[in-house]
């Protein structure tokens, strides 16, 4: 057996100013290829890790042309997309595969294309019309016909935070292997409804997504009458001004198209009926911080209060350098705080030059202009001691992306006396405990931890937190969708076109 396995992942925030060149696609400078890619992902809790385990179990020969994944940012450079698609299509053209297993995102927009993954799959099918293709997608995929039309089986995550990337790819791979052996004949039905669920309301531990994902699992439970091979509900990625942004579903059955369509409609109806529960209510920042300040300090053994700077999550395309929330924390005099993180490679270099223990005054953040949103995020001047200097590398402890190598780039911690501020040189969302520990910050010793995140922080830090206070700041993954100008998304769409808006 010979398998082609590859990864091309990007969640595109079309409102983001953060560039997306090829170099961004890797946990270091650029993608990995061939044996280096296999080595990096073998034994990890990633989608590629699952495909590699399946290949090993089957005794298959593996061809891995490229493993490329970038943190969310503006539309992917055309040249970067062409390079990644060429790497995969070039390998496909050599032929001789029994199956193709792809770990994709589903919300990749390029400078020229609304649907990067659909175009990749269309090109693969044009070269090789026959070899079965498995595709594993993120729950934030914005689905298009081309993705479904050119794949054999498509599956999506059931968890947000995404702690089932491995299981999702395994599900796709297992179905593919059965199809390759002729044991099943997968058919797929997909569809969408005109709604943009708010990202802050998409967590799979909360209503309504909890019940939707449970329904997907029930549809595929062995021995049930429903009998789908796979069922996926995509909450979608709303910070993308493209026609198909929003919620969708795909159901895979063994040769039964009617059943696939019926189950798909059931999922979409349930989501549509729950649409109001996907709307997020914003609390003004002053009110949030006053609430945080008034809450009692954690008792011994209790974790910190998380101050969630959710407008500037780099894993949703945020610049990670806005300072509105951090500035307010400093002004309000909150004590015993850790802040993760401000992206500012220049400030990092200044702190490194000053050295450990040096007292410095630095201008941090506010360096990236955000023309797509109203308001301004000026740099913040801070004075403190250089507490930590690090190369910024760590491996995820998990449960999200367990074992995957991460790279914050050169990183420092500036201690103002009240606030320890992490300043980093590559975008990494605080979804893993080790991003803090790697910089010498123990969140359990803090009264407050400010995180630039929306939902993924819960994966690694949720269980440690005593409470969470959402802090409305500024950034291109703004939770106030009225700040975004949508020109291309299909209209009307809920909740942008609510009768009262
Ligand atoms: Zn996602």
GROMACS .gro file of N, CA and C in nm, residues 245-321:
model
  231
  245UNK      N    1  -1.889   3.209   0.412
  245UNK     CA    2  -1.856   3.213   0.554
  245UNK      C    3  -1.978   3.170   0.635
  246UNK      N    4  -1.954   3.093   0.742
  246UNK     CA    5  -2.064   3.058   0.830
  246UNK      C    6  -2.080   2.909   0.852
  247UNK      N    7  -2.196   2.876   0.909
  247UNK     CA    8  -2.219   2.740   0.958
  247UNK      C    9  -2.258   2.643   0.845
  248UNK      N   10  -2.199   2.523   0.850
  248UNK     CA   11  -2.231   2.422   0.749
  248UNK      C   12  -2.220   2.283   0.811
  249UNK      N   13  -2.264   2.185   0.734
  249UNK     CA   14  -2.258   2.046   0.782
  249UNK      C   15  -2.231   1.953   0.665
  250UNK      N   16  -2.161   1.844   0.694
  250UNK     CA   17  -2.142   1.739   0.592
  250UNK      C   18  -2.162   1.603   0.658
  251UNK      N   19  -2.237   1.519   0.589
  251UNK     CA   20  -2.262   1.383   0.640
  251UNK      C   21  -2.218   1.282   0.533
  252UNK      N   22  -2.145   1.179   0.580
  252UNK     CA   23  -2.096   1.074   0.491
  252UNK      C   24  -2.169   0.944   0.527
  253UNK      N   25  -2.229   0.880   0.426
  253UNK     CA   26  -2.293   0.750   0.452
  253UNK      C   27  -2.236   0.646   0.356
  254UNK      N   28  -2.272   0.521   0.382
  254UNK     CA   29  -2.228   0.414   0.294
  254UNK      C   30  -2.328   0.396   0.181
  255UNK      N   31  -2.312   0.477   0.077
  255UNK     CA   32  -2.393   0.459  -0.045
  255UNK      C   33  -2.535   0.511  -0.037
  256UNK      N   34  -2.576   0.568   0.075
  256UNK     CA   35  -2.716   0.611   0.091
  256UNK      C   36  -2.726   0.763   0.088
  257UNK      N   37  -2.750   0.818  -0.030
  257UNK     CA   38  -2.753   0.963  -0.045
  257UNK      C   39  -2.871   1.026   0.030
  258UNK      N   40  -2.987   0.960   0.023
  258UNK     CA   41  -3.105   1.014   0.091
  258UNK      C   42  -3.079   1.029   0.241
  259UNK      N   43  -3.019   0.925   0.298
  259UNK     CA   44  -2.989   0.929   0.442
  259UNK      C   45  -2.890   1.043   0.472
  260UNK      N   46  -2.789   1.055   0.389
  260UNK     CA   47  -2.689   1.161   0.410
  260UNK      C   48  -2.757   1.298   0.407
  261UNK      N   49  -2.848   1.317   0.313
  261UNK     CA   50  -2.916   1.447   0.302
  261UNK      C   51  -3.009   1.472   0.421
  262UNK      N   52  -3.076   1.365   0.463
  262UNK     CA   53  -3.170   1.379   0.575
  262UNK      C   54  -3.094   1.417   0.704
  263UNK      N   55  -2.984   1.349   0.728
  263UNK     CA   56  -2.907   1.377   0.851
  263UNK      C   57  -2.843   1.517   0.843
  264UNK      N   58  -2.795   1.553   0.726
  264UNK     CA   59  -2.740   1.689   0.708
  264UNK      C   60  -2.846   1.794   0.742
  265UNK      N   61  -2.967   1.775   0.689
  265UNK     CA   62  -3.073   1.872   0.713
  265UNK      C   63  -3.110   1.878   0.862
  266UNK      N   64  -3.105   1.762   0.926
  266UNK     CA   65  -3.135   1.759   1.068
  266UNK      C   66  -3.036   1.845   1.147
  267UNK      N   67  -2.908   1.832   1.113
  267UNK     CA   68  -2.804   1.913   1.181
  267UNK      C   69  -2.823   2.062   1.153
  268UNK      N   70  -2.848   2.094   1.026
  268UNK     CA   71  -2.863   2.235   0.990
  268UNK      C   72  -2.987   2.297   1.054
  269UNK      N   73  -3.095   2.220   1.061
  269UNK     CA   74  -3.218   2.270   1.124
  269UNK      C   75  -3.195   2.297   1.273
  270UNK      N   76  -3.127   2.202   1.337
  270UNK     CA   77  -3.099   2.219   1.481
  270UNK      C   78  -3.016   2.344   1.505
  271UNK      N   79  -2.914   2.367   1.422
  271UNK     CA   80  -2.828   2.485   1.436
  271UNK      C   81  -2.908   2.613   1.413
  272UNK      N   82  -2.990   2.611   1.310
  272UNK     CA   83  -3.068   2.732   1.277
  272UNK      C   84  -3.165   2.765   1.391
  273UNK      N   85  -3.228   2.661   1.447
  273UNK     CA   86  -3.322   2.684   1.557
  273UNK      C   87  -3.251   2.741   1.680
  274UNK      N   88  -3.123   2.711   1.694
  274UNK     CA   89  -3.045   2.758   1.809
  274UNK      C   90  -2.969   2.887   1.780
  275UNK      N   91  -3.001   2.957   1.671
  275UNK     CA   92  -2.914   3.066   1.627
  275UNK      C   93  -2.898   3.178   1.730
  276UNK      N   94  -3.005   3.204   1.806
  276UNK     CA   95  -2.994   3.313   1.905
  276UNK      C   96  -2.892   3.281   2.014
  277UNK      N   97  -2.876   3.152   2.043
  277UNK     CA   98  -2.780   3.112   2.146
  277UNK      C   99  -2.636   3.125   2.098
  278UNK      N  100  -2.617   3.148   1.969
  278UNK     CA  101  -2.483   3.170   1.914
  278UNK      C  102  -2.445   3.319   1.912
  279UNK      N  103  -2.532   3.404   1.966
  279UNK     CA  104  -2.502   3.549   1.968
  279UNK      C  105  -2.433   3.581   2.101
  280UNK      N  106  -2.330   3.666   2.093
  280UNK     CA  107  -2.249   3.699   2.211
  280UNK      C  108  -2.279   3.841   2.258
  281UNK      N  109  -2.293   3.859   2.389
  281UNK     CA  110  -2.318   3.991   2.447
  281UNK      C  111  -2.187   4.049   2.499
  282UNK      N  112  -2.155   4.170   2.456
  282UNK     CA  113  -2.027   4.232   2.492
  282UNK      C  114  -2.042   4.317   2.618
  283UNK      N  115  -1.945   4.299   2.711
  283UNK     CA  116  -1.943   4.380   2.833
  283UNK      C  117  -1.836   4.489   2.816
  284UNK      N  118  -1.866   4.615   2.849
  284UNK     CA  119  -1.764   4.720   2.836
  284UNK      C  120  -1.642   4.690   2.924
  285UNK      N  121  -1.523   4.729   2.875
  285UNK     CA  122  -1.396   4.695   2.940
  285UNK      C  123  -1.389   4.745   3.084
  286UNK      N  124  -1.430   4.870   3.108
  286UNK     CA  125  -1.420   4.926   3.243
  286UNK      C  126  -1.499   4.841   3.343
  287UNK      N  127  -1.617   4.799   3.298
  287UNK     CA  128  -1.704   4.716   3.382
  287UNK      C  129  -1.637   4.580   3.411
  288UNK      N  130  -1.576   4.521   3.308
  288UNK     CA  131  -1.509   4.391   3.326
  288UNK      C  132  -1.397   4.402   3.427
  289UNK      N  133  -1.313   4.506   3.411
  289UNK     CA  134  -1.197   4.519   3.500
  289UNK      C  135  -1.240   4.552   3.643
  290UNK      N  136  -1.346   4.630   3.655
  290UNK     CA  137  -1.397   4.660   3.790
  290UNK      C  138  -1.443   4.531   3.858
  291UNK      N  139  -1.507   4.445   3.780
  291UNK     CA  140  -1.553   4.316   3.830
  291UNK      C  141  -1.433   4.230   3.873
  292UNK      N  142  -1.330   4.230   3.790
  292UNK     CA  143  -1.209   4.151   3.820
  292UNK      C  144  -1.142   4.202   3.947
  293UNK      N  145  -1.136   4.335   3.959
  293UNK     CA  146  -1.068   4.398   4.073
  293UNK      C  147  -1.141   4.367   4.204
  294UNK      N  148  -1.274   4.361   4.194
  294UNK     CA  149  -1.355   4.341   4.314
  294UNK      C  150  -1.358   4.196   4.360
  295UNK      N  151  -1.320   4.104   4.274
  295UNK     CA  152  -1.330   3.963   4.315
  295UNK      C  153  -1.215   3.928   4.408
  296UNK      N  154  -1.242   3.844   4.509
  296UNK     CA  155  -1.139   3.815   4.611
  296UNK      C  156  -1.020   3.742   4.550
  297UNK      N  157  -0.902   3.758   4.610
  297UNK     CA  158  -0.784   3.687   4.559
  297UNK      C  159  -0.805   3.536   4.571
  298UNK      N  160  -0.741   3.460   4.483
  298UNK     CA  161  -0.757   3.314   4.490
  298UNK      C  162  -0.710   3.262   4.626
  299UNK      N  163  -0.785   3.169   4.683
  299UNK     CA  164  -0.742   3.101   4.805
  299UNK      C  165  -0.628   3.007   4.769
  300UNK      N  166  -0.550   2.963   4.870
  300UNK     CA  167  -0.440   2.870   4.839
  300UNK      C  168  -0.492   2.750   4.760
  301UNK      N  169  -0.423   2.718   4.651
  301UNK     CA  170  -0.465   2.605   4.568
  301UNK      C  171  -0.560   2.644   4.456
  302UNK      N  172  -0.616   2.764   4.466
  302UNK     CA  173  -0.705   2.810   4.359
  302UNK      C  174  -0.622   2.875   4.249
  303UNK      N  175  -0.669   2.867   4.128
  303UNK     CA  176  -0.597   2.926   4.016
  303UNK      C  177  -0.627   3.073   3.998
  304UNK      N  178  -0.568   3.133   3.895
  304UNK     CA  179  -0.585   3.276   3.872
  304UNK      C  180  -0.718   3.308   3.805
  305UNK      N  181  -0.752   3.436   3.808
  305UNK     CA  182  -0.864   3.487   3.729
  305UNK      C  183  -0.809   3.521   3.591
  306UNK      N  184  -0.867   3.462   3.489
  306UNK     CA  185  -0.821   3.488   3.352
  306UNK      C  186  -0.889   3.613   3.299
  307UNK      N  187  -0.809   3.707   3.251
  307UNK     CA  188  -0.859   3.828   3.186
  307UNK      C  189  -0.841   3.806   3.036
  308UNK      N  190  -0.952   3.784   2.967
  308UNK     CA  191  -0.946   3.737   2.830
  308UNK      C  192  -0.952   3.853   2.730
  309UNK      N  193  -0.837   3.881   2.667
  309UNK     CA  194  -0.828   3.989   2.568
  309UNK      C  195  -0.871   3.931   2.432
  310UNK      N  196  -1.003   3.910   2.418
  310UNK     CA  197  -1.051   3.825   2.308
  310UNK      C  198  -1.062   3.894   2.173
  311UNK      N  199  -1.041   4.027   2.168
  311UNK     CA  200  -1.047   4.096   2.038
  311UNK      C  201  -0.916   4.077   1.960
  312UNK      N  202  -0.813   4.026   2.027
  312UNK     CA  203  -0.679   4.024   1.964
  312UNK      C  204  -0.615   3.887   1.977
  313UNK      N  205  -0.689   3.786   1.933
  313UNK     CA  206  -0.638   3.649   1.940
  313UNK      C  207  -0.561   3.618   1.811
  314UNK      N  208  -0.431   3.592   1.825
  314UNK     CA  209  -0.352   3.567   1.703
  314UNK      C  210  -0.399   3.443   1.630
  315UNK      N  211  -0.461   3.349   1.701
  315UNK     CA  212  -0.511   3.229   1.634
  315UNK      C  213  -0.647   3.253   1.570
  316UNK      N  214  -0.687   3.381   1.561
  316UNK     CA  215  -0.801   3.418   1.477
  316UNK      C  216  -0.760   3.531   1.384
  317UNK      N  217  -0.630   3.552   1.369
  317UNK     CA  218  -0.582   3.656   1.277
  317UNK      C  219  -0.541   3.785   1.345
  318UNK      N  220  -0.550   3.789   1.479
  318UNK     CA  221  -0.514   3.910   1.553
  318UNK      C  222  -0.366   3.943   1.538
  319UNK      N  223  -0.335   4.073   1.547
  319UNK     CA  224  -0.195   4.117   1.537
  319UNK      C  225  -0.118   4.080   1.663
  320UNK      N  226  -0.189   4.053   1.771
  320UNK     CA  227  -0.132   4.019   1.901
  320UNK      C  228  -0.045   4.131   1.953
  321UNK      N  229  -0.067   4.251   1.905
  321UNK     CA  230   0.015   4.362   1.956
  321UNK      C  231  -0.069   4.480   2.003
   0.00000   0.00000   0.00000
